[in-house]
Short mmCIF file of C-alpha atoms and ligand atoms in Angstrom, two decimals:
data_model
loop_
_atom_site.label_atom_id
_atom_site.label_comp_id
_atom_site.label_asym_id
_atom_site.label_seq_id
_atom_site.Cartn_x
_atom_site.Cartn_y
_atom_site.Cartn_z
CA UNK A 6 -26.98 14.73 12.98
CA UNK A 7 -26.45 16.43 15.79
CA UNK A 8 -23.12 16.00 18.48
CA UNK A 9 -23.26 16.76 22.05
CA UNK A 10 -20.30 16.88 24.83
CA UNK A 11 -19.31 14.49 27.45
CA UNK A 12 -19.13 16.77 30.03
CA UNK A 13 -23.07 17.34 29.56
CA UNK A 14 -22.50 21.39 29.45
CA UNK A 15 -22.13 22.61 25.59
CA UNK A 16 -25.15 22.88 23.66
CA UNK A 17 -25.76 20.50 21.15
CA UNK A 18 -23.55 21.52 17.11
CA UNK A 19 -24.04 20.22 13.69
CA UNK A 20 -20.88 18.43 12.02
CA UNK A 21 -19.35 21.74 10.80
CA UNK A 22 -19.08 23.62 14.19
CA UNK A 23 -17.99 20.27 15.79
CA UNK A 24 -15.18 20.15 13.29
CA UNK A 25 -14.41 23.73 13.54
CA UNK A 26 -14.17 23.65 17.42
CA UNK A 27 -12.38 20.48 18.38
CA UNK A 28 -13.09 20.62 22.08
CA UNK A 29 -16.80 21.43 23.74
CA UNK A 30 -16.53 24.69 25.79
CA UNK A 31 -17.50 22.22 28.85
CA UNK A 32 -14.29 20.89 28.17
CA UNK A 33 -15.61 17.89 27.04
CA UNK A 34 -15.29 16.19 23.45
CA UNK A 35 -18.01 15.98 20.75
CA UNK A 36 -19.73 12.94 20.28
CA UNK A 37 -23.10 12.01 17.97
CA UNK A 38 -26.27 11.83 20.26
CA UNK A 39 -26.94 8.93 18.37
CA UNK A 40 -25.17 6.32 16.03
CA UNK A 41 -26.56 5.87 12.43
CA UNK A 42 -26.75 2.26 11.52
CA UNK A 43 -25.21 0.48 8.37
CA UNK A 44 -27.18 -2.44 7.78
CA UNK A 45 -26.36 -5.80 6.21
CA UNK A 46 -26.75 -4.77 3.14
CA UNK A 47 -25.37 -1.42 3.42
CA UNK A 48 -22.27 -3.24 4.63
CA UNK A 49 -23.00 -5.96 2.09
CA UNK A 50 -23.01 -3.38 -0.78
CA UNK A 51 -19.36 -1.83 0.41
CA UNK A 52 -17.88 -5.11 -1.38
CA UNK A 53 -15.41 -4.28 -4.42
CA UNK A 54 -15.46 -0.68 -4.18
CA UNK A 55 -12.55 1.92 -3.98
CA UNK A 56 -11.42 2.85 0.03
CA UNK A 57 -12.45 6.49 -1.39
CA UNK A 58 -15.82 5.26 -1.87
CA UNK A 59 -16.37 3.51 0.97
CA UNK A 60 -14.87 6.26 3.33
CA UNK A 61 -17.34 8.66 1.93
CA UNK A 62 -20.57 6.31 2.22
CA UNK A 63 -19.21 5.85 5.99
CA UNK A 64 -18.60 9.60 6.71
CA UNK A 65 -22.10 10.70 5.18
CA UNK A 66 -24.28 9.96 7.54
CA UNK A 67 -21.75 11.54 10.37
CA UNK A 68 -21.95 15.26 7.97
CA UNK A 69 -25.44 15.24 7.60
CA UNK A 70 -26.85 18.15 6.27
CA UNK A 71 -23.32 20.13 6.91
CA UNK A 72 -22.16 19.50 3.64
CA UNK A 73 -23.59 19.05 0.62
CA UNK A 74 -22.91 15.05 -0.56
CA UNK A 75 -21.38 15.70 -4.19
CA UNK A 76 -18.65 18.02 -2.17
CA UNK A 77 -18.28 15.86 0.18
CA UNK A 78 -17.82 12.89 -2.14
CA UNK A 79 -15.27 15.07 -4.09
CA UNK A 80 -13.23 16.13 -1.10
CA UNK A 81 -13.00 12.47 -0.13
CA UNK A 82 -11.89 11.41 -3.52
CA UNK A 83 -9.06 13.93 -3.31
CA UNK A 84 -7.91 13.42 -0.01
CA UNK A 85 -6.73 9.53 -1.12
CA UNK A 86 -5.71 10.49 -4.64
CA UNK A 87 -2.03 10.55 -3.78
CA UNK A 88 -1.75 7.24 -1.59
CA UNK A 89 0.78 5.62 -2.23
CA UNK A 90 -0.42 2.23 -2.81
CA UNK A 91 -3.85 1.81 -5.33
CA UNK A 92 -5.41 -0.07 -2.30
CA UNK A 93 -4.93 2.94 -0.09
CA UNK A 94 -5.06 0.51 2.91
CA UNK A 95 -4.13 -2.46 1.93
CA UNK A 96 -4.74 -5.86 3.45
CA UNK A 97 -1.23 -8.96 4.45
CA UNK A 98 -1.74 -12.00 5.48
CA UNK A 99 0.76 -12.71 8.31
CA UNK A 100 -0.81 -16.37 9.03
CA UNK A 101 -4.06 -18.94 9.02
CA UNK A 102 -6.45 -16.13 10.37
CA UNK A 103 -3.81 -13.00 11.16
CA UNK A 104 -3.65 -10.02 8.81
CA UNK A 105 -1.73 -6.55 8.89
CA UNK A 106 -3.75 -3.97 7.55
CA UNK A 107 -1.24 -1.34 6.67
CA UNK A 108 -2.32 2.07 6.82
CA UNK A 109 1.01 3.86 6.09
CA UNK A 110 0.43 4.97 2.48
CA UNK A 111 -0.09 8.72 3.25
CA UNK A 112 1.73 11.28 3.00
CA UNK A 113 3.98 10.79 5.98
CA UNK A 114 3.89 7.15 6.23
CA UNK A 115 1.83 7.00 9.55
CA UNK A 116 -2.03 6.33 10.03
CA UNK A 117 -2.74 10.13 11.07
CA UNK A 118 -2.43 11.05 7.23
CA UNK A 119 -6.32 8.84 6.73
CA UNK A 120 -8.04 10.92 8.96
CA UNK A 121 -6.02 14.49 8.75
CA UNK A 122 -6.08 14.64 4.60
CA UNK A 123 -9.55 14.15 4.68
CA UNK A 124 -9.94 16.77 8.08
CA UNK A 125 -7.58 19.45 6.12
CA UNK A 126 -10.00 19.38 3.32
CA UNK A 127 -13.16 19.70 5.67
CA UNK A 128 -11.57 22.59 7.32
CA UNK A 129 -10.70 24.35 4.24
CA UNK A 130 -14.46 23.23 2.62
CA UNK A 131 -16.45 24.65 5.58
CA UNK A 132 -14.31 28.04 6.16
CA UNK A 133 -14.89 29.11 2.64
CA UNK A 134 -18.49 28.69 2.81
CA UNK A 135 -18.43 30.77 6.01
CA UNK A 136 -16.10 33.20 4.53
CA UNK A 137 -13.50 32.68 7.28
CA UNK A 138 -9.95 31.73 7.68
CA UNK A 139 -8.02 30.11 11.17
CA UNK A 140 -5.07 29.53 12.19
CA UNK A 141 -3.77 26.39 13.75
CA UNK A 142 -1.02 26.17 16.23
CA UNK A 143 0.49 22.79 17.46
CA UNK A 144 3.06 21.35 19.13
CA UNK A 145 4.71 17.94 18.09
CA UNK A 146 7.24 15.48 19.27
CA UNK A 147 7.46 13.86 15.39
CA UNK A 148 4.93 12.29 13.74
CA UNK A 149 1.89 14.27 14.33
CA UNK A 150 3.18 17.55 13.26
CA UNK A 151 4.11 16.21 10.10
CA UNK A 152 0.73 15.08 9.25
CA UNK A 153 -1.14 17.68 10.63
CA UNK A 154 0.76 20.13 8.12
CA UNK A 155 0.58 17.48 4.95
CA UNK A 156 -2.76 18.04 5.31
CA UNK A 157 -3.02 22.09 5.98
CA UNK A 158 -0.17 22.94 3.80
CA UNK A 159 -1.85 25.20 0.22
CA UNK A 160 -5.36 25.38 2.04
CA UNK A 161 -6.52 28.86 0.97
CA UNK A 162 -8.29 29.38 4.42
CA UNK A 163 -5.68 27.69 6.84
CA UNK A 164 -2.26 28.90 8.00
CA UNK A 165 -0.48 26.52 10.27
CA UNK A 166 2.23 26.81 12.79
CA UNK A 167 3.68 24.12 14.28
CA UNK A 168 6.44 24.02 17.10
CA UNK A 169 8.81 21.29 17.84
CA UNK A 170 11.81 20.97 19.98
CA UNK A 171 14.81 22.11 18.27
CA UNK A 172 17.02 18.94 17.84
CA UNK A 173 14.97 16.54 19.52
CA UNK A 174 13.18 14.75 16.98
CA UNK A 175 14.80 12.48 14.01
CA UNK A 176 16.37 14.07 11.43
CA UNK A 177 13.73 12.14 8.98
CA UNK A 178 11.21 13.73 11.49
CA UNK A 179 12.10 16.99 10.97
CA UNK A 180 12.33 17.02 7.35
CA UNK A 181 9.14 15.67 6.98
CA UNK A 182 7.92 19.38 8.29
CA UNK A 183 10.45 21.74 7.19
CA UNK A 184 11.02 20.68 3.84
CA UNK A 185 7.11 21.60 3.26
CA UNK A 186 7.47 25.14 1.41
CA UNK A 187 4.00 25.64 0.95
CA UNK A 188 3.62 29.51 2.02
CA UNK A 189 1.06 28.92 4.63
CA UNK A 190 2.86 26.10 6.25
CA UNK A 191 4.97 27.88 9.59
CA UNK A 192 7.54 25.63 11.32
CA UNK A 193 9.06 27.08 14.59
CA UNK A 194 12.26 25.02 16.29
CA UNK A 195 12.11 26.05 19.78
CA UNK A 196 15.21 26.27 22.13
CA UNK A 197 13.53 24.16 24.62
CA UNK A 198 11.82 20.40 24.86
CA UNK A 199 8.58 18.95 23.72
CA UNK A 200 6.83 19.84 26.97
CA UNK A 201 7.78 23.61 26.86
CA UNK A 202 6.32 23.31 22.91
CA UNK A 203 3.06 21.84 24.32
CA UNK A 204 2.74 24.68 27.02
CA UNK A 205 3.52 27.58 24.84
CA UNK A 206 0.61 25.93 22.64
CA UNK A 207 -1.80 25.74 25.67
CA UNK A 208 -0.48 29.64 26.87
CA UNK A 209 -1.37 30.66 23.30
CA UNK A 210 -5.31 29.26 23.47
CA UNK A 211 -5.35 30.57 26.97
CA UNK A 212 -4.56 34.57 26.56
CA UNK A 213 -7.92 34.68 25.34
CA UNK A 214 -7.18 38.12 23.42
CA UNK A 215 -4.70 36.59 21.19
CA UNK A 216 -6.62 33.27 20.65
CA UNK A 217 -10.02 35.03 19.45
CA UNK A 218 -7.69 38.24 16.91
CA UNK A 219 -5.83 35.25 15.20
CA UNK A 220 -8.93 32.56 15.59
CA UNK A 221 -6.71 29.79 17.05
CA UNK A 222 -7.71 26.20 16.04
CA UNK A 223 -6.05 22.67 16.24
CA UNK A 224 -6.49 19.43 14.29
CA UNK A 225 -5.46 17.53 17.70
CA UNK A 226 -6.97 13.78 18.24
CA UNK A 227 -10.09 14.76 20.26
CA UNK A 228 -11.49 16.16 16.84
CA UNK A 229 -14.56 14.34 16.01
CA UNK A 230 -14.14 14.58 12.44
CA UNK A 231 -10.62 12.52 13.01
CA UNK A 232 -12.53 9.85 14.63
CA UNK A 233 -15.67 9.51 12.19
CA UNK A 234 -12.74 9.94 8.78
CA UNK A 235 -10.75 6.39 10.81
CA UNK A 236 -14.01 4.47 10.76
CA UNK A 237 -14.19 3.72 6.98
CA UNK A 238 -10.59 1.52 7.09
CA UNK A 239 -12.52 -0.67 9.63
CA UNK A 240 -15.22 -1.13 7.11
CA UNK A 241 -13.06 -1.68 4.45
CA UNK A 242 -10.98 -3.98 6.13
CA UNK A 243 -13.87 -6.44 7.45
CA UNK A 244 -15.86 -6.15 4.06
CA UNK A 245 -12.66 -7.43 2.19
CA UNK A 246 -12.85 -10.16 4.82
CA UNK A 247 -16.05 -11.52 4.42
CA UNK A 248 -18.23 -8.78 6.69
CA UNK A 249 -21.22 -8.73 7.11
CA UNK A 250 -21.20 -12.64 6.48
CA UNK A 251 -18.08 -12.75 9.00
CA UNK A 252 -17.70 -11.39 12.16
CA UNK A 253 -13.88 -9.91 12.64
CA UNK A 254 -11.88 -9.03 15.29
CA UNK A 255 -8.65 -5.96 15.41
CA UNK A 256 -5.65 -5.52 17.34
CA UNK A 257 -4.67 -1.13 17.55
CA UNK A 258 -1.81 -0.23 19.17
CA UNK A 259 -3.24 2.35 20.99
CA UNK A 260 -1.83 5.69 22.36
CA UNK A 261 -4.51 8.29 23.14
CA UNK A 262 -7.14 5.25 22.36
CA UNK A 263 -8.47 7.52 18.79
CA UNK A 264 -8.06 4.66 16.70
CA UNK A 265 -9.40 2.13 18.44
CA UNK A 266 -12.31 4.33 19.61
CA UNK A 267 -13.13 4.83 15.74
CA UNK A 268 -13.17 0.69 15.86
CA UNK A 269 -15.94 1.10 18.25
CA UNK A 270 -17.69 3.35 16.82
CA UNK A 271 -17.61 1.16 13.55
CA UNK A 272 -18.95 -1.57 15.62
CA UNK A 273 -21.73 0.87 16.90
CA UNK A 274 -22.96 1.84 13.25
CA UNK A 275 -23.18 -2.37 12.93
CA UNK A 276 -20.27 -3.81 11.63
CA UNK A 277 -19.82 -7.24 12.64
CA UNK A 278 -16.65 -7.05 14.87
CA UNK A 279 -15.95 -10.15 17.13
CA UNK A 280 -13.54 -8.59 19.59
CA UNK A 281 -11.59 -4.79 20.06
CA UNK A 282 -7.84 -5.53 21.55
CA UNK A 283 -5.97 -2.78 23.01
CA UNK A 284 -1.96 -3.09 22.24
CA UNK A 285 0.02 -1.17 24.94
CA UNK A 286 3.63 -0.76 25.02
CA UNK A 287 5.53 -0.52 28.60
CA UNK A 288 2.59 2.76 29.03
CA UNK A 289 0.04 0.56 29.81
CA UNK A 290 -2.68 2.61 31.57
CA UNK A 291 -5.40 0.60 29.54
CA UNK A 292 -4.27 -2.48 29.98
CA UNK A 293 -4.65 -2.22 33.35
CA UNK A 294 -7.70 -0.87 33.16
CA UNK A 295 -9.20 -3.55 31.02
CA UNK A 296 -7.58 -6.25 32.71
CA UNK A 297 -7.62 -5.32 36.07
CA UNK A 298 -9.51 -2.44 36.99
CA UNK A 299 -6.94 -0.17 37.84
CA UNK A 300 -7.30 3.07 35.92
CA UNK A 301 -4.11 4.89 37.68
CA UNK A 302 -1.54 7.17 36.07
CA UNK A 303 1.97 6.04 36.18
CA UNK A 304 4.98 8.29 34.93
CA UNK A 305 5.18 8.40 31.05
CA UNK A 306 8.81 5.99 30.37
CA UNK A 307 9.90 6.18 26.75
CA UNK A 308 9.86 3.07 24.72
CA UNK A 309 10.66 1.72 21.11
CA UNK A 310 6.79 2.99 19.89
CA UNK A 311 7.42 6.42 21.21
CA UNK A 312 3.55 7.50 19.39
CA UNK A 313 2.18 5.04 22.30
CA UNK A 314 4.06 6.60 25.15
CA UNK A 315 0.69 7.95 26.73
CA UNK A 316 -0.84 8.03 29.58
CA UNK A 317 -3.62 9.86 30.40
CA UNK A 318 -5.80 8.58 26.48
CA UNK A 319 -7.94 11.55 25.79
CA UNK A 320 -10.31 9.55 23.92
CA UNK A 321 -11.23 7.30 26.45
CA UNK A 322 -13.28 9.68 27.73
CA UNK A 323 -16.13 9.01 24.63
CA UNK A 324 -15.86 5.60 26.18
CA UNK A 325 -16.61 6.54 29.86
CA UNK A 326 -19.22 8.28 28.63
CA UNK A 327 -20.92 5.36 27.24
CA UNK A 328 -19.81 3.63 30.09
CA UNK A 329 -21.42 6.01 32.85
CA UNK A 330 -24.64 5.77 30.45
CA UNK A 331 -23.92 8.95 28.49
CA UNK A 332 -24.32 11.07 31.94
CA UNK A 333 -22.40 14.22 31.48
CA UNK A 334 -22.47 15.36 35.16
CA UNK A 335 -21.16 11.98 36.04
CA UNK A 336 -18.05 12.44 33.48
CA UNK A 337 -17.52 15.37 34.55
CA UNK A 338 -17.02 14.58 37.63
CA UNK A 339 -15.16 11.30 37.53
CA UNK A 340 -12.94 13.04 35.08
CA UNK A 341 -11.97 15.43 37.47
CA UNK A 342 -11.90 13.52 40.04
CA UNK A 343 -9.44 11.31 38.05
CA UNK A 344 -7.26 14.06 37.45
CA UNK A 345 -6.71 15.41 41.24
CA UNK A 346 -6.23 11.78 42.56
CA UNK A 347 -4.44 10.21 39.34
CA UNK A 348 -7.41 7.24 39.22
CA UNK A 349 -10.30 6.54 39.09
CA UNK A 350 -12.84 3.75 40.26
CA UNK A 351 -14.61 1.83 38.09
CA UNK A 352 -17.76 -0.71 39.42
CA UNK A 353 -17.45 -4.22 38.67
CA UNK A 354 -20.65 -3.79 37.02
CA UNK A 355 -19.43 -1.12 34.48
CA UNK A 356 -16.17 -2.87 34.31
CA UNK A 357 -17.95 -6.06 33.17
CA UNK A 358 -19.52 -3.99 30.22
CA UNK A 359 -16.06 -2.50 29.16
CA UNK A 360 -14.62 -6.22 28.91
CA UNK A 361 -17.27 -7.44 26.70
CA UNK A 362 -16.16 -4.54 24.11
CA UNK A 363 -12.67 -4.89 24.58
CA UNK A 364 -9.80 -6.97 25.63
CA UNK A 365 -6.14 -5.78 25.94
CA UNK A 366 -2.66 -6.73 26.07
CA UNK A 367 0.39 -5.50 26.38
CA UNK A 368 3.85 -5.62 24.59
CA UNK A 369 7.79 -4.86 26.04
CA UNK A 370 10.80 -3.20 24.48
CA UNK A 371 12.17 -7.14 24.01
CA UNK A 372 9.02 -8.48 22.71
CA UNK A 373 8.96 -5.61 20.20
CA UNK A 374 12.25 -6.54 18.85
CA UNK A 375 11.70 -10.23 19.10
CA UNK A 376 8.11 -9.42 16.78
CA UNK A 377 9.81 -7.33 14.21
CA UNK A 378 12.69 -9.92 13.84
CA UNK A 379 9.98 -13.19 13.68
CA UNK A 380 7.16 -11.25 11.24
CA UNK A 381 10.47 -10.58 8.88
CA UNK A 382 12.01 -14.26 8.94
CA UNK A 383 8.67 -16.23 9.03
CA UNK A 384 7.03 -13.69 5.97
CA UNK A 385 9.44 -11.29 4.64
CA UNK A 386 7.29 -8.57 5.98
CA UNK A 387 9.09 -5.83 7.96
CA UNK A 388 7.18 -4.28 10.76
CA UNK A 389 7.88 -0.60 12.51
CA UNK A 390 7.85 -0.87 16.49
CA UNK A 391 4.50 0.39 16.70
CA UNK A 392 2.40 -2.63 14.35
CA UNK A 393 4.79 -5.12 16.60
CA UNK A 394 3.30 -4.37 19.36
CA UNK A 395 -0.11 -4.57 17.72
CA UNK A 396 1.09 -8.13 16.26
CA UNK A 397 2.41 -9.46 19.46
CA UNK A 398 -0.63 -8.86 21.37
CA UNK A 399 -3.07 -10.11 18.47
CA UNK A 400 -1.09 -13.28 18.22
CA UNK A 401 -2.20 -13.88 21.58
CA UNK A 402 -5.34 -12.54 22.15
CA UNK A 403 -8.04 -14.91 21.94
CA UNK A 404 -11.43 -14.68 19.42
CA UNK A 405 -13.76 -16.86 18.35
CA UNK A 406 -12.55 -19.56 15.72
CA UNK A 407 -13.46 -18.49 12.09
CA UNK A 408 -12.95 -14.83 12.47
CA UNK A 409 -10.05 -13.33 11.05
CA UNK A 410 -7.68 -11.08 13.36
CA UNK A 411 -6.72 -7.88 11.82
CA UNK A 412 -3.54 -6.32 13.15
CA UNK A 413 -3.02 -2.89 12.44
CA UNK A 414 0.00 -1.52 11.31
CA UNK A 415 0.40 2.28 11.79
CA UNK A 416 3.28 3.39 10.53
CA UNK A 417 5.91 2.64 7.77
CA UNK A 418 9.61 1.11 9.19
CA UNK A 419 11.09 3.05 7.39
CA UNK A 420 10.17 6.15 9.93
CA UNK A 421 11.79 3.66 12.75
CA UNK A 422 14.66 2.79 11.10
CA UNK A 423 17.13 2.46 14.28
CA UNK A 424 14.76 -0.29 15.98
CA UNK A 425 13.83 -2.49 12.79
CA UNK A 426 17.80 -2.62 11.92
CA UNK A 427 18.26 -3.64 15.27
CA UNK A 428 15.98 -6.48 14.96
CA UNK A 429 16.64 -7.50 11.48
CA UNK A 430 19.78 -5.91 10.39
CA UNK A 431 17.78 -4.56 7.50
CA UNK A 432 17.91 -0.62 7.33
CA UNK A 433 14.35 -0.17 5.65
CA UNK A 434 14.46 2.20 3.02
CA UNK A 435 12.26 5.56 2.43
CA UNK A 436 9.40 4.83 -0.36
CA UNK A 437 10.59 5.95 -3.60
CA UNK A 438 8.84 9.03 -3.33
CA UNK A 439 10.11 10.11 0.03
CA UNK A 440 13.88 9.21 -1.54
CA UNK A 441 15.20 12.20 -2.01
CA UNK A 442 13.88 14.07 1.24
CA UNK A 443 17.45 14.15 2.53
CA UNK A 444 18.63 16.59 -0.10
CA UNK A 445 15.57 19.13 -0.12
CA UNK A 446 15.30 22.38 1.02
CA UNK A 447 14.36 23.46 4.49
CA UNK A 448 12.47 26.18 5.79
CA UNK A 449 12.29 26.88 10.00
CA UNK A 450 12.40 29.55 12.16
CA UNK A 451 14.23 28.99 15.73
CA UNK A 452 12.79 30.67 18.45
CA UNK A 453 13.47 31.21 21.82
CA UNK A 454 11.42 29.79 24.27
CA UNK A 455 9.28 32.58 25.27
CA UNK A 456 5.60 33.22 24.79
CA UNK A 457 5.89 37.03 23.74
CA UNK A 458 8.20 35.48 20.72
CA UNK A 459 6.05 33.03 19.49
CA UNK A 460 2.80 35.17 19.71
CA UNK A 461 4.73 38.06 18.12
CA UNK A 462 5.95 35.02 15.26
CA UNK A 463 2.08 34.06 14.71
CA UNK A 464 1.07 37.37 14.55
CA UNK A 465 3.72 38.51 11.96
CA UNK A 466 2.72 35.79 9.80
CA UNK A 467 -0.73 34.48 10.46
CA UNK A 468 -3.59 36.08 7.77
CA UNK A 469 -6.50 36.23 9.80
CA UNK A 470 -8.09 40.14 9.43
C1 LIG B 517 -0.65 8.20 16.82
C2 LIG B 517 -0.08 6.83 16.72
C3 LIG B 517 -0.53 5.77 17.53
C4 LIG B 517 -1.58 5.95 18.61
O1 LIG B 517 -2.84 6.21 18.06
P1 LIG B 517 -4.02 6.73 19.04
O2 LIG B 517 -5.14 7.12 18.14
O3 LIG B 517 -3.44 7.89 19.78
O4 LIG B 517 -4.37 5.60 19.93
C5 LIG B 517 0.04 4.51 17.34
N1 LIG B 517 0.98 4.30 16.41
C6 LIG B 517 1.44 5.28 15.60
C7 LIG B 517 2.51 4.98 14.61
C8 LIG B 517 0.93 6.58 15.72
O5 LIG B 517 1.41 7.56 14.92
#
């Protein structure tokens, strides 16, 4: 299996390189030159076995020869040991044909922790065998920092540092990172906001001197191996729902358009999947694309499912690419040409072929709240902002009769506790395990906003040679 870049200009990696670099030097993002299949009765032959197994049979043929299959199986297995329900992602029914397929048993109750405990262990499998170590420097808002360090923290080859803005994120937020102890785990509060975090990141990759003496790396969304590890709960969902027999259709509420892309890509392999709905909040840059042509960036305005509060989806890219018949000039150039003018045009040929993949809608603040408050009196399930928007805009999307519509729900409520108590007047508790983070120790460093600092930080700590 072999991975080329959008942009047409990297040469083409195996599965471990891919991992190991994130983006293609082109600038571009990694994506297989060609799909491998599951057939019927691959698919057929998924039925009654653990998520771990599945995930593994889907992520196989995505490795290739990278890794050998009995580690690979193993890593797999460990990354979903410690889910926190025996289902790992576990199937509601919300109505007739509408289901919730919660994928907020991980570590830090959002549906980064499927992909990133299984992308941790890859990291830490394939650096060993290469006799190398990295280091991997982020920058978070919340919820991505937390995941991205459950699943680097005690990985002999990894030390991570992650920046976010000091007092701007939840308190629950910020505990979820610097109550992690783990000696290679590095979490910096900077005196400024998330965008100064994100550029110190980017100034950091871009001295080229320090990137290459501490061997920078990230575990950001444009990471292939984040995409292929998101297929398998796609799998597993339809399989438990009657695939391949059944054809069925998913609602994502989609930020930078990762997880739906991994829906896609499901579809590509041959799942049966009837219809791909993008959920937007108030950001709605896809829905307007999908439903009207109109790919133009707007200003980024904060909402209730602040993890959707995107505009320019990084992922969609992969999709263009398809789109623009896997031409890598051509993406290249209407990428750039999307990012001087802030759009881009799109043929009402091509925009034809994006409709028959995927429909969208779109969900406000209101309509959130209104969700959260009906799901809870109509089922007694509580939803967090970000699976309302997914289950207001799958209520309404339309698929063909007989095929169940999976909603998916991304996040516990209990990491949104402020918006489901304000449509329910139920303060959702913490999981029993996550029950005491309140009281636990903390470990962070503040720093001032200033790159010298932070390089001088990474380099005190960081254990590259
Ligand atoms: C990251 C995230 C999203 C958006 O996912 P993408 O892959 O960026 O589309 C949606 N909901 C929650 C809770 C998230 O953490």
């Amino acid at each position: 299996m072999r991975y080329v870049s959008t942009r047409g200009g990297a040469k083409p990696l195996a599965f471990d390189d891919v991992l190991l670099a994130g983006l293609a030097p082109d600038g571009g993002l990694y994506v297989p030159r060609e799909w491998p299949r599951l057939t019927a009765a691959q698919i057929a032959d998924l039925a009654g076995r653990s998520y771990a197994e599945i995930a593994f049979r889907v992520l196989k043929p995505f490795v290739g020869g990278a890794i050998r299959s009995d580690d690979l199986e193993a890593l797999v297995s460990d990354a979903y040991r410690d889910f926190g329900h025996a289902a790992v992602a576990p199937l509601k029914q919300l109505g007739p044909d509408l289901f919730l397929l919660e994928l907020f048993h991980g570590p830090t109750l959002a549906f980064k922790d499927y992909a990133l405990q299984v992308v941790g262990r890859l990291f830490d499998h394939v650096l060993k065998k290469k006799g190398a170590r990295v280091t991997i420097v982020g920058a978070t808002s919340g919820d991505t920092g937390s995941a991205a360090i459950e699943a680097c923290r005690d990985r002999a080859a990894i030390d991570i540092f992650i920046m976010h803005p000091k007092g701007r994120t939840s308190e629950v937020q910020r505990r979820q990172m610097t109550t992690v102890l783990a000696p290679n785990v590095h979490n910096i509060a900077l005196e400024g906001n998330f965008d100064d975090c994100q550029d110190l990141v980017k100034a950091m990759f871009a001295d080229t001197g320090f990137r290459d003496r501490w061997r920078l790396s990230a575990v950001n969304s444009i990471n292939w191996a984040r995409i292929a590890a998101q297929i398998a709960y796609y799998v597993a969902a339809a399989v438990a729902l009657g695939a391949p027999r059944r054809r069925v259709a998913f609602t994502v509420p989609t930020g930078n358009f990762g997880n739906i892309y991994a829906a896609h890509a499901a579809r590509r392999m041959g799942l049966p999947v009837d219809r791909l709905v993008v959920a937007s909040n108030r950001n709605d840059i896809l829905w307007r694309t999908i439903a009207r042509g109109d790919m133009s960036l707007a200003d980024v305005e904060p909402s209730l499912s602040p993890s959707m509060d995107i505009q320019v989806s990084s992922n969609f890219e992969r999709l263009l690419f398809e789109l623009w018949g896997r031409d890598g000039a051509a993406t290249e150039r209407l990428m750039r040409r999307f990012r001087a003018e802030r759009r881009a045009e799109i043929s009402a040929a091509r925009l034809a072929r994006l409709r028959a993949g995927f429909a969208a809608g779109r969900c406000s603040d209101e309509e959130t709240l209104a969700t959260i408050g009906d799901i809870w009196r109509r089922t007694g399930e509580i939803l967090d902002p970000h699976s309302a928007v997914a289950v207001h805009v799958a209520a309404r999307a339309s698929h063909a009769r007989g095929a169940p519509m999976v909603a998916l729900a991304c996040a516990h409520p209990a990491k949104f506790p402020d918006a489901v108590e304000k449509a329910t007047g139920v303060r959702p508790p913490l999981p029993p395990r996550l029950a005491d983070l309140h009281t636990r120790k903390e470990r962070v460093s503040i720093l001032a906003n200033d790159l010298a600092t932070v390089e001088a930080f990474v380099a005190s700590r960081a254990r590259v040679r």
